[in-house]
PDB file of C-alpha atoms in Angstrom:
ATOM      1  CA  UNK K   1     184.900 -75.080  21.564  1.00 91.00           C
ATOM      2  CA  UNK K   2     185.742 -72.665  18.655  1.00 94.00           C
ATOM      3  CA  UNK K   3     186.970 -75.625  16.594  1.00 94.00           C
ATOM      4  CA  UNK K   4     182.705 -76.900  16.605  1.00 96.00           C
ATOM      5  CA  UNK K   5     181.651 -73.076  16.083  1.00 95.00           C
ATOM      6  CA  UNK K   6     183.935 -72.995  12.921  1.00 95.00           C
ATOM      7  CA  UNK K   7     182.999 -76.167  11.567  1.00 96.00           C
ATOM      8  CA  UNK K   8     179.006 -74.922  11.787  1.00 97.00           C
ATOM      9  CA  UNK K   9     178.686 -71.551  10.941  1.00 97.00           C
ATOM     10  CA  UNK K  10     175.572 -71.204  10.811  1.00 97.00           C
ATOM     11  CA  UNK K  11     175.169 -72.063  14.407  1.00 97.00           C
ATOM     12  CA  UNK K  12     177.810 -69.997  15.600  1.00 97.00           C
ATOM     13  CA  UNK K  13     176.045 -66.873  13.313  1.00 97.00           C
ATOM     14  CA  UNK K  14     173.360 -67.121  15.090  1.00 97.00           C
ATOM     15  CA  UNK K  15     175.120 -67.561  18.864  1.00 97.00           C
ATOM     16  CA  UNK K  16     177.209 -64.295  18.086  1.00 97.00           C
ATOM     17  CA  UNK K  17     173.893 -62.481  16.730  1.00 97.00           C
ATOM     18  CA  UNK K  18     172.231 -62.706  19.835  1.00 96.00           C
ATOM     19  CA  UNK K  19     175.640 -62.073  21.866  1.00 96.00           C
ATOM     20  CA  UNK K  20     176.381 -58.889  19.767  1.00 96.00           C
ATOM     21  CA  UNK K  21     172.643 -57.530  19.661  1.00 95.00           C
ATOM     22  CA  UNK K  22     172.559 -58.546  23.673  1.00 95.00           C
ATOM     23  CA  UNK K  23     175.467 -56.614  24.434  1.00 92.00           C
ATOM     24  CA  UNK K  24     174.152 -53.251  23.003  1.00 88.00           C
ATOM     25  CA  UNK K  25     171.726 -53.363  25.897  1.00 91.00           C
ATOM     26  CA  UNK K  26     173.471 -55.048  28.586  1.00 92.00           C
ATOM     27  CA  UNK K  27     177.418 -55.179  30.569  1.00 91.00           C
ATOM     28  CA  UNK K  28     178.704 -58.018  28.737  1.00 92.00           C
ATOM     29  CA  UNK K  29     181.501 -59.933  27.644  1.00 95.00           C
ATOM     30  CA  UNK K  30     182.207 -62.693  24.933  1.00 97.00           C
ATOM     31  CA  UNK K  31     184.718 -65.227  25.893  1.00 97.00           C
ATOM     32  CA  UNK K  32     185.762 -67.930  23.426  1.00 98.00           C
ATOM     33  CA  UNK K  33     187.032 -71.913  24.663  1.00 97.00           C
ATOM     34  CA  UNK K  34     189.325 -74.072  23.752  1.00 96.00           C
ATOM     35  CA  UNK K  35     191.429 -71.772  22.035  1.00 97.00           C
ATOM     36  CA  UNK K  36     194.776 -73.407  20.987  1.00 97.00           C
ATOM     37  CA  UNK K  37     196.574 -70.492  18.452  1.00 97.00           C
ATOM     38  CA  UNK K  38     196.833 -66.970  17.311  1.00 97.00           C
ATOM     39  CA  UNK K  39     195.872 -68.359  13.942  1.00 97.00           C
ATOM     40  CA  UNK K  40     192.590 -70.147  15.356  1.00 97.00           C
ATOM     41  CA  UNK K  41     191.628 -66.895  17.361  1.00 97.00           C
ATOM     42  CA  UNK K  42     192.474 -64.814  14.757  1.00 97.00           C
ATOM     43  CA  UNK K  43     189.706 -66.766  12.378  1.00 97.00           C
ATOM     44  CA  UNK K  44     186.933 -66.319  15.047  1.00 97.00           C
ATOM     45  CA  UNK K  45     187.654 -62.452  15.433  1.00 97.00           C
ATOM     46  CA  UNK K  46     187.391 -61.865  11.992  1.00 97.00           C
ATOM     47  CA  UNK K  47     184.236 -64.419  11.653  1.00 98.00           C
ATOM     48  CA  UNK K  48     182.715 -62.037  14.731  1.00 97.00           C
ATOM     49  CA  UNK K  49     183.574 -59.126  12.749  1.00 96.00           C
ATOM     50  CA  UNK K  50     181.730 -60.355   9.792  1.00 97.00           C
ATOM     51  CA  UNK K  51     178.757 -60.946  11.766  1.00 97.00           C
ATOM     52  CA  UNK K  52     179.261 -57.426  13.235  1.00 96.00           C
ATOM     53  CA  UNK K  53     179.038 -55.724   9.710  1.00 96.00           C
ATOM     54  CA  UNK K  54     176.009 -57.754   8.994  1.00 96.00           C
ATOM     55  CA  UNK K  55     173.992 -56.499  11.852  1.00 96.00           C
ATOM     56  CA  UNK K  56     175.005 -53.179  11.594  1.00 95.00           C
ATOM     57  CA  UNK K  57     174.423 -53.389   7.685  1.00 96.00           C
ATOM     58  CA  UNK K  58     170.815 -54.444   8.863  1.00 95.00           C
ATOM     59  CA  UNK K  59     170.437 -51.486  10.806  1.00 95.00           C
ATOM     60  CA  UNK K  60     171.284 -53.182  14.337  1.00 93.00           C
ATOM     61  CA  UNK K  61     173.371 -50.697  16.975  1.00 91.00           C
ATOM     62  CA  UNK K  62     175.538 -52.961  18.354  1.00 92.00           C
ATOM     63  CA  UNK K  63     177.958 -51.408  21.528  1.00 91.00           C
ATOM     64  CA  UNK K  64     181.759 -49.845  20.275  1.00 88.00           C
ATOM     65  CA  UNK K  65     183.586 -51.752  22.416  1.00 91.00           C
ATOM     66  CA  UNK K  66     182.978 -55.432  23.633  1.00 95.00           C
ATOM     67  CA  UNK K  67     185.323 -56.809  26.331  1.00 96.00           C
ATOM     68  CA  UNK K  68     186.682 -60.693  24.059  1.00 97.00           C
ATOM     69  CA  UNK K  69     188.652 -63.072  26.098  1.00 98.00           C
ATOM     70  CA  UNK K  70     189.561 -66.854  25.855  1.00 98.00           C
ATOM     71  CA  UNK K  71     190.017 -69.755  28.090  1.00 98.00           C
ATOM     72  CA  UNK K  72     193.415 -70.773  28.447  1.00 98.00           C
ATOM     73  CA  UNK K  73     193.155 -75.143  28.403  1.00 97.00           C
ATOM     74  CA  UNK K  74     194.598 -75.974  25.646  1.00 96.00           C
ATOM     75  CA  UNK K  75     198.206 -76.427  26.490  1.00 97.00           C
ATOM     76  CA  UNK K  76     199.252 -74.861  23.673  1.00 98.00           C
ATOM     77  CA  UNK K  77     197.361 -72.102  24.391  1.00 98.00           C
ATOM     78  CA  UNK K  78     199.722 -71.366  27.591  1.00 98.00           C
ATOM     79  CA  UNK K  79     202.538 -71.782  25.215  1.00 98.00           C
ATOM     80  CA  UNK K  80     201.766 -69.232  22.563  1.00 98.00           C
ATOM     81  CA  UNK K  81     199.894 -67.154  25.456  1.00 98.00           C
ATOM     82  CA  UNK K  82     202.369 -63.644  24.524  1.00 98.00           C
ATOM     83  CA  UNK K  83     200.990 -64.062  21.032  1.00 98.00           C
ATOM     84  CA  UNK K  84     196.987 -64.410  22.102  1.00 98.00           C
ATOM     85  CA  UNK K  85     197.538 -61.677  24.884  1.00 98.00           C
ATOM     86  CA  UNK K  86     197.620 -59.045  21.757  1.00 96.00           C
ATOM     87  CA  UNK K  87     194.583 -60.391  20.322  1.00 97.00           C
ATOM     88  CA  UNK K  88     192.264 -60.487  22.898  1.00 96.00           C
ATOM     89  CA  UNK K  89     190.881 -58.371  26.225  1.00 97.00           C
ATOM     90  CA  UNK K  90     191.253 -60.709  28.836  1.00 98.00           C
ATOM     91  CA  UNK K  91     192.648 -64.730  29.577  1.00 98.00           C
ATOM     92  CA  UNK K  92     190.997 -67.073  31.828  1.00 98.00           C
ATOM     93  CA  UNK K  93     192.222 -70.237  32.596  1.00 98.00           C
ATOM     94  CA  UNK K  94     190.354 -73.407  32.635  1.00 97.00           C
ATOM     95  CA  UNK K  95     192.467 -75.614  35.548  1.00 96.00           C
ATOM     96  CA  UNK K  96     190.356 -78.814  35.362  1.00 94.00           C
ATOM     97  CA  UNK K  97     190.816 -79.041  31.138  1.00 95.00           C
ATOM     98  CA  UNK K  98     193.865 -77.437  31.434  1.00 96.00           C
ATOM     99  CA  UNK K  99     195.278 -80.264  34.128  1.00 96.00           C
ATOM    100  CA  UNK K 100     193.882 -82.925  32.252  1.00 94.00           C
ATOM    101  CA  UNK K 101     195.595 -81.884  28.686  1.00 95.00           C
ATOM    102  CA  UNK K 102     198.816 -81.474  30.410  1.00 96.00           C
ATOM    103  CA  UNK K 103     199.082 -84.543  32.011  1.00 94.00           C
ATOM    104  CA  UNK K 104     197.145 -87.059  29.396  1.00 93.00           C
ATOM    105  CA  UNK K 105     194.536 -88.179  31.743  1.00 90.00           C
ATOM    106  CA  UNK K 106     191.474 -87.860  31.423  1.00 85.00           C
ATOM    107  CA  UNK K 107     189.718 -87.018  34.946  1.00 82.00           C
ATOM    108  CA  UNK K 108     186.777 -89.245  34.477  1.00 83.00           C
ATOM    109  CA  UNK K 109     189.164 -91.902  34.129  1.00 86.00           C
ATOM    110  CA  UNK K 110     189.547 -93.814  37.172  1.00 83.00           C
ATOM    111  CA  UNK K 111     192.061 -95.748  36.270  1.00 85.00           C
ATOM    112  CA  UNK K 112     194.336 -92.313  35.565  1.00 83.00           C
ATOM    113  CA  UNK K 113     192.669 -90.018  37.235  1.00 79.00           C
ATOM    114  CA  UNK K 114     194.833 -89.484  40.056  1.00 81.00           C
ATOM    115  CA  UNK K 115     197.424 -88.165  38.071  1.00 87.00           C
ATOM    116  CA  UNK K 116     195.042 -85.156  37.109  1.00 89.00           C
ATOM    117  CA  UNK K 117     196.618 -82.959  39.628  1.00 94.00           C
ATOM    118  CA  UNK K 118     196.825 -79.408  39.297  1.00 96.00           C
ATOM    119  CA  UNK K 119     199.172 -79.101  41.443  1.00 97.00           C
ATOM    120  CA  UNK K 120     201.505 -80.812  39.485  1.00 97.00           C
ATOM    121  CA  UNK K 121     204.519 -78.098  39.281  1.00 98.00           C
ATOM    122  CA  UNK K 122     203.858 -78.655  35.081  1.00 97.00           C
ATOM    123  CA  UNK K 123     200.879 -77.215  34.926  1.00 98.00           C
ATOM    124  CA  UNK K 124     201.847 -74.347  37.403  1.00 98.00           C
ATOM    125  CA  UNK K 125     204.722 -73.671  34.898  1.00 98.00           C
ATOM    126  CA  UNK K 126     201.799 -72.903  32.272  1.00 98.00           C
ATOM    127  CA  UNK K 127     199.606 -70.788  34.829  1.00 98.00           C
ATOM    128  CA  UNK K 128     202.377 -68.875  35.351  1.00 98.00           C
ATOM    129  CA  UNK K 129     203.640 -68.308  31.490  1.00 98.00           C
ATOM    130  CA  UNK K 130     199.772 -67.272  31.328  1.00 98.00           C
ATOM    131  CA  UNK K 131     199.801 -64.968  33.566  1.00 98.00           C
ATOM    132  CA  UNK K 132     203.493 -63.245  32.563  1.00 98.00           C
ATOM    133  CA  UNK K 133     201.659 -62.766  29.176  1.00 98.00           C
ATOM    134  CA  UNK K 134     198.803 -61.158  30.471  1.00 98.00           C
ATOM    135  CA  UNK K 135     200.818 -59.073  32.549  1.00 97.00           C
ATOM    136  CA  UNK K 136     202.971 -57.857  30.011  1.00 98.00           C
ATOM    137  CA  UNK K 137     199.879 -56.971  27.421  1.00 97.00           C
ATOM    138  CA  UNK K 138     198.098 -55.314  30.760  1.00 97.00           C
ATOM    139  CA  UNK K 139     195.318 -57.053  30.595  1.00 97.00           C
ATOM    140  CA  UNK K 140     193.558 -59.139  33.504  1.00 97.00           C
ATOM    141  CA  UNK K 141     193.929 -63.111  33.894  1.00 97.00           C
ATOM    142  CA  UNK K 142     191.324 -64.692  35.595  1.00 97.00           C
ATOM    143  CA  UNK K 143     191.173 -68.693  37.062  1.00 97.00           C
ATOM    144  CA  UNK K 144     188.193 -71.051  36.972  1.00 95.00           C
ATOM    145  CA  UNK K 145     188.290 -74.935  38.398  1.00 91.00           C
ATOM    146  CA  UNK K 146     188.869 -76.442  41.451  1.00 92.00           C
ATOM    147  CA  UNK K 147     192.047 -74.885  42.416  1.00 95.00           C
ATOM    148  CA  UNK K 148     190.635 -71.738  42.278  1.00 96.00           C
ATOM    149  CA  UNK K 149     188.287 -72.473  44.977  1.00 96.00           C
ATOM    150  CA  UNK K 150     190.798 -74.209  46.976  1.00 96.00           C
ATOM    151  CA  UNK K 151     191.912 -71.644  50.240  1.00 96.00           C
ATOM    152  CA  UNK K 152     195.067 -73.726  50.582  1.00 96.00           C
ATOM    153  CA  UNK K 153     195.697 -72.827  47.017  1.00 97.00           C
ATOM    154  CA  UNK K 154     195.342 -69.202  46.747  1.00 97.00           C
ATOM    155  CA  UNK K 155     198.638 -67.396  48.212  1.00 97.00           C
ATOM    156  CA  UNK K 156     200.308 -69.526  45.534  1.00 98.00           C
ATOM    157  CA  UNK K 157     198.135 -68.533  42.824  1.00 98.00           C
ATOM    158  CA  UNK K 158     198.334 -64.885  43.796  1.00 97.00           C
ATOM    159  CA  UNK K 159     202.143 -65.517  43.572  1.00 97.00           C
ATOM    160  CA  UNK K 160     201.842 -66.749  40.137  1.00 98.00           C
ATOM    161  CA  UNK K 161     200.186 -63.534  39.301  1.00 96.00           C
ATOM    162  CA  UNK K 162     196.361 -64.619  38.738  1.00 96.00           C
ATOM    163  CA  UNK K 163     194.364 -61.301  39.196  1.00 91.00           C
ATOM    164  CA  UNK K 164     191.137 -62.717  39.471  1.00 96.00           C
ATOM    165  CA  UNK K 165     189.533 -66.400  40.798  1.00 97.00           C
ATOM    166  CA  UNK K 166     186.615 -67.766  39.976  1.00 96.00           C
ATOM    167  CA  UNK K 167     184.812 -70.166  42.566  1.00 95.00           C
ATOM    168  CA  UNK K 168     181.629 -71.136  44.042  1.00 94.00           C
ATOM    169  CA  UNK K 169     179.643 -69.523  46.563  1.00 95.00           C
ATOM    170  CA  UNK K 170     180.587 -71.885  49.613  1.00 96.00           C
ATOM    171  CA  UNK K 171     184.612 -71.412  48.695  1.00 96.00           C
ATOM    172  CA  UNK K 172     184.824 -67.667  49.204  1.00 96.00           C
ATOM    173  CA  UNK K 173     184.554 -66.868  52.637  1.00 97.00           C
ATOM    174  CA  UNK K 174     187.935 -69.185  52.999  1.00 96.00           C
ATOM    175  CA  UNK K 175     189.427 -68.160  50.159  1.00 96.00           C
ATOM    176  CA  UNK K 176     189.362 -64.662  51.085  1.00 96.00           C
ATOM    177  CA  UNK K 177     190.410 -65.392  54.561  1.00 96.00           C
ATOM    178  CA  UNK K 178     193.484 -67.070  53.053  1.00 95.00           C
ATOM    179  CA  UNK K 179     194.458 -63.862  51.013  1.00 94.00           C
ATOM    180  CA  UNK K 180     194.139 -61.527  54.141  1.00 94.00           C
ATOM    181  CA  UNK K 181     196.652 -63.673  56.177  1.00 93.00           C
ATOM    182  CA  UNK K 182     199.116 -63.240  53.839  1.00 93.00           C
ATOM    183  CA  UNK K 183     201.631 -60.677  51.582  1.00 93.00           C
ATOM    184  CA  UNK K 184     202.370 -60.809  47.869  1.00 95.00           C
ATOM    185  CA  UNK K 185     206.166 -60.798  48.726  1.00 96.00           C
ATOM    186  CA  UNK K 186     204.929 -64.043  50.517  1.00 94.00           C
ATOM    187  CA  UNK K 187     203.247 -65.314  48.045  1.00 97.00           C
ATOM    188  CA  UNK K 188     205.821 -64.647  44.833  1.00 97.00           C
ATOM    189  CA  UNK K 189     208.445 -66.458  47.092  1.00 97.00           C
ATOM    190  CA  UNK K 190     205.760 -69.534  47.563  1.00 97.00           C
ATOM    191  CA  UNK K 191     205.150 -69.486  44.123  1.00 98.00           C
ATOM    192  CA  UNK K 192     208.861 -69.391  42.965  1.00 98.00           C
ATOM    193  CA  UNK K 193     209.506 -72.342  45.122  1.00 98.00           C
ATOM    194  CA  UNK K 194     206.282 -74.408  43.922  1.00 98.00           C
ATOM    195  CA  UNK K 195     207.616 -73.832  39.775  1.00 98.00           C
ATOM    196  CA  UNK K 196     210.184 -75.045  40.871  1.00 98.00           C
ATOM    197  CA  UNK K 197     209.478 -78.185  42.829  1.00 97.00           C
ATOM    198  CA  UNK K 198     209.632 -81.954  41.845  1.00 96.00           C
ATOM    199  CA  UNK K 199     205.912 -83.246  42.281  1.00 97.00           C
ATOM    200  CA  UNK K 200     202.290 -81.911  43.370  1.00 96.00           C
ATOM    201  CA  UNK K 201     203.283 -83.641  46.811  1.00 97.00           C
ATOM    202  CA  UNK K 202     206.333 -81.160  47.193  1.00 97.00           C
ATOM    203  CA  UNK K 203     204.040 -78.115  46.107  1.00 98.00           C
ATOM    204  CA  UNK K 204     201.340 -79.536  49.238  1.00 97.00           C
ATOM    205  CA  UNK K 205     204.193 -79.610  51.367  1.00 97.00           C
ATOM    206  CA  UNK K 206     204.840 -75.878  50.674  1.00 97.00           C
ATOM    207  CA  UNK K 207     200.971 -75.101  51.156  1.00 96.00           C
ATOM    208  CA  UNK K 208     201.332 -76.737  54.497  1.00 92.00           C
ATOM    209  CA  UNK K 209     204.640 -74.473  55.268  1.00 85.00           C
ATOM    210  CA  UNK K 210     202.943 -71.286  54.434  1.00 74.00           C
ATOM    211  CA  UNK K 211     199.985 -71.171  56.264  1.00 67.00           C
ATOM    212  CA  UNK K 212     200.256 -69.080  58.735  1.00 56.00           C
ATOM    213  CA  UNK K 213     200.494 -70.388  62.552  1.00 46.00           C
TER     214      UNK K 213
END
């Protein structure tokens, strides 16, 4: 994460070198992890920027405008996610890190690892703070993980306000079946009632309600 870059400079000079010089040739983005504060994000802009000046110092045409985004999995993150929204061009959010922060287990733990649900109406609170911020700053939130590939999953997560999901190749044809079947007036209602349910068992039960017959 951004914490490693930090602590090794020179490593992360050399990353964003080849990003920045890339990017005046090719569509691309930069997207930084494990962001957990404005202050932390804040230090890796202005380290990019540095780098910036240095290429362009060296005579390097690098491209105006570079789309930046974060991950959101640091539950902090989520917290502060109004104060990162201003900072940055895009959010995407990191479910399986993200699940695991929030609820102290450790997924490759079997002895805890059922309770690394993401389900769990807890970390749908945070998706959903996420995405409020991004809405509010207009800019797009995106969701990566397992839930974003689950079909059962996605009227809820189009409720919460996600704008873009991120899956693999076998998930899509279902997942897109699932969004035609339903309306967003459907789906903000589903995901009002998921925040506020009691368990990841209650939020199932609502997945099961809202499919359609």
């Amino acid at each position: 994460g951004v914490r490693f870059c930090l602590a090794r400079p020179a490593l992360f000079r050399t990353q964003l070198r080849a990003l920045l010089r890339a990017a005046s040739v090719a569509d691309i983005r930069i997207m930084y992890p494990m962001v957990s504060d404005a202050g932390e994000l804040a230090d890796v802009l202005a380290f990019t920027a540095r780098v910036r000046e240095e290429l362009v110092g060296e005579g390097v045409a690098i491209a105006e405008n570079i789309p930046t985004g974060i991950m959101i999995e640091v539950p902090s993150a989520a917290v502060v996610a109004d104060q990162l929204a201003g900072l940055c061009d895009f959010f995407s959010i990191g479910t399986n890190d993200l699940t695991q922060y929030v609820m102290a287990c450790d997924r490759g733990n079997a002895a805890v690892a059922g309770r690394c649900d993401s389900l769990n109406p807890a970390v749908l609170r945070l998706i959903a703070m996420t995405c409020d911020a991004a809405r509010a700053a207009g800019i797009p939130v995106g969701l990566c993980g397992e839930l974003a590939g689950d079909s059962r999953a996605a009227p809820l997560l189009l409720g919460l306000g996600l704008t873009e999901l991120s899956m693999g190749g076998p998930a899509i044809a279902a997942v897109k079946e699932a969004i035609r079947s339903v309306d967003m007036a459907q789906c903000r209602a589903l995901a009002r009632a998921a925040l506020n349910a009691g368990s990841p068992e209650a939020v199932r039960e609502l997945l099961r309600g809202s499919r359609p017959a």
